[in-house]
Short mmCIF file of C-alpha atoms in Angstrom, two decimals:
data_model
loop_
_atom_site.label_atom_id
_atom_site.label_comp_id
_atom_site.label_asym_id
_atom_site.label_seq_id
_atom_site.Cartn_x
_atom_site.Cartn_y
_atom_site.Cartn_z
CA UNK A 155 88.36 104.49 126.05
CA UNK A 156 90.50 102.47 123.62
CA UNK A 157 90.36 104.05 119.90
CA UNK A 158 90.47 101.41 116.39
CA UNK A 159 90.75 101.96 112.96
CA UNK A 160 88.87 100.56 110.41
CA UNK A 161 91.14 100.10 107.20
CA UNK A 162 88.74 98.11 105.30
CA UNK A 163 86.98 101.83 104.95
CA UNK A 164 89.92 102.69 102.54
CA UNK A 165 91.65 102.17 99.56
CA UNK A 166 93.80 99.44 100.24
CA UNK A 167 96.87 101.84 98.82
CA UNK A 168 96.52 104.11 102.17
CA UNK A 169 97.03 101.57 104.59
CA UNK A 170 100.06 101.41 105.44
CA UNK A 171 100.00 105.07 105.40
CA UNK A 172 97.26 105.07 107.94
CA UNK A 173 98.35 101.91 109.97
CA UNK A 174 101.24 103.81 111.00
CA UNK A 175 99.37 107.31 111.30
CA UNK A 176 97.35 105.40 114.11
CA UNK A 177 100.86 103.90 115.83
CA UNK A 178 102.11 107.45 116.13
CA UNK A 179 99.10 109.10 117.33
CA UNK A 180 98.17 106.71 119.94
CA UNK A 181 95.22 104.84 118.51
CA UNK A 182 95.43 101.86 120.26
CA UNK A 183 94.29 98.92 117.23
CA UNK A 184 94.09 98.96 113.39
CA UNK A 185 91.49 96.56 111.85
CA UNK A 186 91.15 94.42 108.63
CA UNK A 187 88.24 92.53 107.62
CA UNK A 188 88.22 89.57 105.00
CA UNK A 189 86.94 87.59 102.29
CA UNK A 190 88.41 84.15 100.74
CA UNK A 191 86.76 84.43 97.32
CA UNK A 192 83.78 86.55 95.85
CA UNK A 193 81.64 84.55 93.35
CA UNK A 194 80.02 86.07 90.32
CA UNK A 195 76.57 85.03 90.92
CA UNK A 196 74.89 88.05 92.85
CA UNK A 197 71.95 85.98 94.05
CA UNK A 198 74.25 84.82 96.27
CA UNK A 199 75.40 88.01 97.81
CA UNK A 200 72.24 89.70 98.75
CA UNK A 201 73.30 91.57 102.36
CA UNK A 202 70.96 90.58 105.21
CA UNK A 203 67.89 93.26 105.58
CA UNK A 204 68.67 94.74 101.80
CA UNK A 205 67.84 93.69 98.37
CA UNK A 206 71.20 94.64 97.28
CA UNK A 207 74.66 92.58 96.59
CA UNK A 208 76.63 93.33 99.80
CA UNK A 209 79.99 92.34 97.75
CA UNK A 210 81.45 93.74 94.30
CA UNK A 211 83.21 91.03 92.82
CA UNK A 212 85.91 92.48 91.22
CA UNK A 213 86.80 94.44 94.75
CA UNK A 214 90.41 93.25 95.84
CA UNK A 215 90.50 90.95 98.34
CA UNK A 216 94.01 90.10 100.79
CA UNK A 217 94.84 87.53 103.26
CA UNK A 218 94.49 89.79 106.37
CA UNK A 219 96.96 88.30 109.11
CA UNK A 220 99.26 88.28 105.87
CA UNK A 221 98.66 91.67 105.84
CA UNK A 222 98.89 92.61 109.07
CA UNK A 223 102.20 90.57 109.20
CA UNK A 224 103.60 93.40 107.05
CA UNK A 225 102.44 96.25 108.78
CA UNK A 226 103.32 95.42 111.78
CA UNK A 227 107.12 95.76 110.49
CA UNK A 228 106.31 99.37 110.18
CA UNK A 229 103.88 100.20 113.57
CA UNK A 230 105.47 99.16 117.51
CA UNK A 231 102.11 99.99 119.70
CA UNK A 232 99.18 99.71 117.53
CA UNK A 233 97.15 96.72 118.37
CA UNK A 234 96.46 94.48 114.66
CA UNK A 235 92.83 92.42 114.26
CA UNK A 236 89.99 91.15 112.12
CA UNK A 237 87.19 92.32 111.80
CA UNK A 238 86.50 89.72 110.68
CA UNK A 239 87.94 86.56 109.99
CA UNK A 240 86.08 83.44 108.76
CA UNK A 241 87.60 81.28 111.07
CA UNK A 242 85.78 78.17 110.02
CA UNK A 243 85.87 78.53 106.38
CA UNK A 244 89.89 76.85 106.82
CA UNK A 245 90.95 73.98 108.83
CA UNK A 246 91.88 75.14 112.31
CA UNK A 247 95.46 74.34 111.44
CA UNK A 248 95.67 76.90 109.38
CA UNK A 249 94.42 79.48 111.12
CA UNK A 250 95.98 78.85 114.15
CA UNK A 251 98.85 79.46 112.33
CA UNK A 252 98.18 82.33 110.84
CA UNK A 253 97.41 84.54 114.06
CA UNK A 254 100.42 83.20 116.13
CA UNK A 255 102.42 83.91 113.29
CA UNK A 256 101.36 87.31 113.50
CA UNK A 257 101.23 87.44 117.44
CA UNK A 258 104.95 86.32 117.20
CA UNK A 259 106.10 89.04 114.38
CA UNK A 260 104.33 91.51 115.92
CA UNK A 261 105.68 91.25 119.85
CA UNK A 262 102.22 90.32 120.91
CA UNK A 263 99.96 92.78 119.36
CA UNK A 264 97.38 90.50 117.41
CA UNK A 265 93.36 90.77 117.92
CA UNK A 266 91.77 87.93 116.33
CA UNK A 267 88.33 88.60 115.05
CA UNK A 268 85.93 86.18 113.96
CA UNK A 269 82.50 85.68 112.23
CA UNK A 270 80.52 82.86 111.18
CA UNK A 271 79.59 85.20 107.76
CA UNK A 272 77.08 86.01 105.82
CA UNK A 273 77.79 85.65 102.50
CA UNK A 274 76.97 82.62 101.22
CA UNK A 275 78.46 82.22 97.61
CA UNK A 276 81.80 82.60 99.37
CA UNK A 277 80.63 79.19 101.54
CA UNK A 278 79.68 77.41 98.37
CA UNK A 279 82.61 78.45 96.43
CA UNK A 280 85.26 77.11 98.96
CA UNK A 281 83.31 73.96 99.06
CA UNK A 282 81.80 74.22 102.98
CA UNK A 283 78.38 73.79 103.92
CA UNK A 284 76.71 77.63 104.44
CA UNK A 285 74.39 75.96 107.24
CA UNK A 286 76.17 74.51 109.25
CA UNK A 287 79.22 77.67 109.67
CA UNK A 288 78.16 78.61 113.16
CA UNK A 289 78.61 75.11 114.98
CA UNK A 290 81.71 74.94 112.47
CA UNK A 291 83.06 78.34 114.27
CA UNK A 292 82.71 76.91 117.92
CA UNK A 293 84.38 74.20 116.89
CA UNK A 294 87.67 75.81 115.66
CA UNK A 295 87.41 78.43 118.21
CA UNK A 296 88.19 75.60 120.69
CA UNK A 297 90.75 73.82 118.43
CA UNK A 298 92.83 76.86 117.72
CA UNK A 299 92.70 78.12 121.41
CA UNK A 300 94.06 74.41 122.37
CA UNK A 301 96.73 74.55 119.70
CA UNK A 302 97.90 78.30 121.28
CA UNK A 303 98.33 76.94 124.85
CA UNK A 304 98.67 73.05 125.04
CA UNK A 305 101.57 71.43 124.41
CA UNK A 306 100.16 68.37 122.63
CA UNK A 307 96.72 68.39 121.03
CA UNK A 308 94.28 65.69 119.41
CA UNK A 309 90.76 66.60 118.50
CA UNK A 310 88.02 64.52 117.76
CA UNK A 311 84.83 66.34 116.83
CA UNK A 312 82.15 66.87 114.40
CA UNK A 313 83.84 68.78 111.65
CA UNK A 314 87.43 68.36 112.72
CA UNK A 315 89.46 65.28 113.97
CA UNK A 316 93.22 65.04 113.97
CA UNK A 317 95.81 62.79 115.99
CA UNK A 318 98.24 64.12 118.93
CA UNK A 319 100.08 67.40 117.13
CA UNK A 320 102.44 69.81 118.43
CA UNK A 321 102.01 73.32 117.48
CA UNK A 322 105.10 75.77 117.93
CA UNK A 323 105.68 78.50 118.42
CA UNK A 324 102.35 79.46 120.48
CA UNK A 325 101.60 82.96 120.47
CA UNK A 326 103.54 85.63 122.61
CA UNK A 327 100.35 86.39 124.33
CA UNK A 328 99.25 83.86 127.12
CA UNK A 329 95.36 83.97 125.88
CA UNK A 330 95.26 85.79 122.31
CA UNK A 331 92.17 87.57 122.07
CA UNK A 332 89.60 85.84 120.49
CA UNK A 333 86.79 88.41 120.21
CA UNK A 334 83.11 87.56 118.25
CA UNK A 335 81.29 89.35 115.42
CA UNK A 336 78.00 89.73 113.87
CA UNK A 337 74.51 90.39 115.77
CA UNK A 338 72.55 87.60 115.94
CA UNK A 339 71.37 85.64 119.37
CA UNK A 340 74.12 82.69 118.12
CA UNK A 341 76.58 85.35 117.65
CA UNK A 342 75.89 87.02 121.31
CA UNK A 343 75.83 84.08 122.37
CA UNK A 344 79.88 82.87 120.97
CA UNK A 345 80.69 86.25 122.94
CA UNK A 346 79.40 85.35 125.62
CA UNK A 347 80.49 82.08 126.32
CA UNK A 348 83.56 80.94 123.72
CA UNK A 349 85.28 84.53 123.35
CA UNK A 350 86.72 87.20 124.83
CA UNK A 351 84.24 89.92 123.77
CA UNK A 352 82.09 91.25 121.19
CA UNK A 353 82.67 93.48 118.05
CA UNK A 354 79.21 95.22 117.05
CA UNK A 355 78.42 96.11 113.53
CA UNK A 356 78.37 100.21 113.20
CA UNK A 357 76.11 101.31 115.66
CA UNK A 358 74.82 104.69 117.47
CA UNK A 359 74.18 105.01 121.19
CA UNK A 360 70.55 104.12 120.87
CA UNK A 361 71.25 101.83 118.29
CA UNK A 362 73.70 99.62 120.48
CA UNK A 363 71.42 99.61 123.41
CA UNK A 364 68.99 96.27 122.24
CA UNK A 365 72.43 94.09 121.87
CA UNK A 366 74.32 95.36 124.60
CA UNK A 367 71.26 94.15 126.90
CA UNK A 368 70.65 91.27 125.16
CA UNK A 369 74.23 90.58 125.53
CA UNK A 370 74.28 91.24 129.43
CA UNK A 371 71.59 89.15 130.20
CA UNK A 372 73.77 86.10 128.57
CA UNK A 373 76.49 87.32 130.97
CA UNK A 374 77.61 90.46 132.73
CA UNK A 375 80.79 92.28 131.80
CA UNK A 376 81.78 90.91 127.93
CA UNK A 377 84.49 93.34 126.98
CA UNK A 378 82.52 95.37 124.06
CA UNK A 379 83.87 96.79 120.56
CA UNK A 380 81.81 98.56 119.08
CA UNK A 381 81.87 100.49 115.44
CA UNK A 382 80.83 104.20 116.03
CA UNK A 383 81.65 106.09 112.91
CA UNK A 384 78.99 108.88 113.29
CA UNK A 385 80.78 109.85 117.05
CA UNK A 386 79.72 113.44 117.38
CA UNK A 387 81.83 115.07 119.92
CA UNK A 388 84.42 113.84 122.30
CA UNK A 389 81.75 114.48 125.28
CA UNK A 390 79.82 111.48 123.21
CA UNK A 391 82.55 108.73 124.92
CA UNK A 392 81.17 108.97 128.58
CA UNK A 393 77.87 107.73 127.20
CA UNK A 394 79.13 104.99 125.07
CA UNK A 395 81.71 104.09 128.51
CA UNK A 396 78.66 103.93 130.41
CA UNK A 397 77.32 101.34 128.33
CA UNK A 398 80.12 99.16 128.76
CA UNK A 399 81.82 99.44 125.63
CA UNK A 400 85.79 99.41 126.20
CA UNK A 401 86.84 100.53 122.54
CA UNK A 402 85.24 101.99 119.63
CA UNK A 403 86.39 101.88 115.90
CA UNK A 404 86.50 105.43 114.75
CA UNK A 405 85.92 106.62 110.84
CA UNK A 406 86.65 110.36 111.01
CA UNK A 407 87.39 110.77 107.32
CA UNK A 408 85.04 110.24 104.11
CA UNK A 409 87.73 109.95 101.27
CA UNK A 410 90.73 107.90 101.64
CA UNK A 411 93.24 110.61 100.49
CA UNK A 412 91.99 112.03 103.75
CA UNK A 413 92.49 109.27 106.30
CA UNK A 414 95.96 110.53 107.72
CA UNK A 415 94.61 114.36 108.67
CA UNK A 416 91.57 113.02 110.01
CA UNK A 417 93.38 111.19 112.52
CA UNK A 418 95.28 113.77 113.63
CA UNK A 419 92.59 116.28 113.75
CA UNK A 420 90.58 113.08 115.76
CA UNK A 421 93.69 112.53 118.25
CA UNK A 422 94.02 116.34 118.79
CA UNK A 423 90.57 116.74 119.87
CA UNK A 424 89.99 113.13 122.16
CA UNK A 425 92.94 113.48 123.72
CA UNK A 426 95.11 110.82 122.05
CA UNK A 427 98.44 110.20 123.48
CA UNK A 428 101.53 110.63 120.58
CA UNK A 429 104.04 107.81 120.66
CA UNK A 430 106.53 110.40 118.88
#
């Protein structure tokens, strides 16, 4: 079992702290999620299945590949992703060049992420139509996978259309990972069938079960993520292995000031391999 870290769970002051923490203890992937913009108007922001804003908008928000850019000067193992990225709220362009910017700096270490979102103030804000995000992801999933392994590229399609580009320098890896978010059947389904596997929201072992089956009946063997940040025991990992879940994102910490023992105290008990 692969172990992740979600930094979004922290104060954005610990994570470089904690980035390299995980490099040196032999978690294998650090993870950033992202926002463009947060608008003021709350009745916008309501998070699915709650009455409640899901967004605070004075919270600080960073450009994550930016920011993984700069830690991964600092880490030489740890994997770097989103979790997620809104892939189709910029042209493909630009995030194309984004991830093999950081595939390059970081000697092939980058774990794209993507989501079609849920918020939509942040859709109306940036000017992009909320309902149609989904068919706008599949879209750019396809452009920016050309663009990272074709030589010359012109698209023609619903929401994009350029002429014949060249896009250098492609990413160190020879297929980036492009790996989906978010639990609906359309999401399940861009795991399925455009990507390279699925990241869950946080789940239990029961909780998981529904979606993993759901996803398996789409098709067998998607390479599974899956948040698990109330992981009991270390003799909790053969269960969620038996599922089919490859790597879970691990929170063992509750304050931030905290983050850098917890990890060690996590990669003493699991068995985590030091890179020191």
């Amino acid at each position: 079992m692969k172990f992740g870290v979600p930094l979004g769970l922290l104060h954005p002051a610990a994570w470089k702290d904690v980035a390299v923490a995980a490099d040196e203890l032999g978690f294998e992937s650090v993870w950033l999620p992202e926002h463009l913009v947060f608008a003021t108007d709350l009745s916008l922001a309501v998070y699915p299945g709650t009455s409640d804003p899901g967004i605070k908008p004075q919270t600080p928000l960073f450009d994550a590949p930016a920011y993984l850019c700069w830690l991964a000067a600092f880490t030489t193992r740890v994997r770097l992703g989103t979790a997620v990225q809104l892939l189709a709220l910029r042209h493909p362009f630009v995030s194309a060049r984004a991830f093999a910017t950081l595939d390059v700096v970081s000697s092939g270490r980058a774990v794209c992420g993507v989501g079609a979102g849920w918020y939509r103030g942040e859709w109306e804000a940036a000017g992009v139509p909320f309902a149609t995000r989904g068919a706008r992801l599949d879209e750019a999933i396809e452009v920016v996978r050309r663009l990272w392994s074709e030589p010359l590229v012109a698209h023609t399609g619903r929401f994009y259309a350029f002429p014949e580009v060249a896009f250098e320098p492609k990413p160190v890896q020879r297929r980036l990972p492009v790996l989906a978010g978010g639990e609906s059947a359309a999401a399940l389904r861009r795991a399925a069938t455009l990507c390279d596997g699925w990241i869950s929201m946080p789940h239990t072992l029961d909780s998981i079960r529904p979606r993993l089956a759901a996803l398996s009946r789409l098709r067998d063997g998607v390479p599974v993520t899956a948040h698990a940040y109330e992981l009991a025991s270390p003799g909790e990992v053969d269960g969620w292995a038996a599922l089919g879940v490859e790597r879970l994102i691990v929170r063992p910490w509750r304050r931030s000031r905290d983050a850098v023992a917890g990890l060690a105290a996590f990669a003493a008990e699991y068995g985590l391999t030091s890179s020191a």
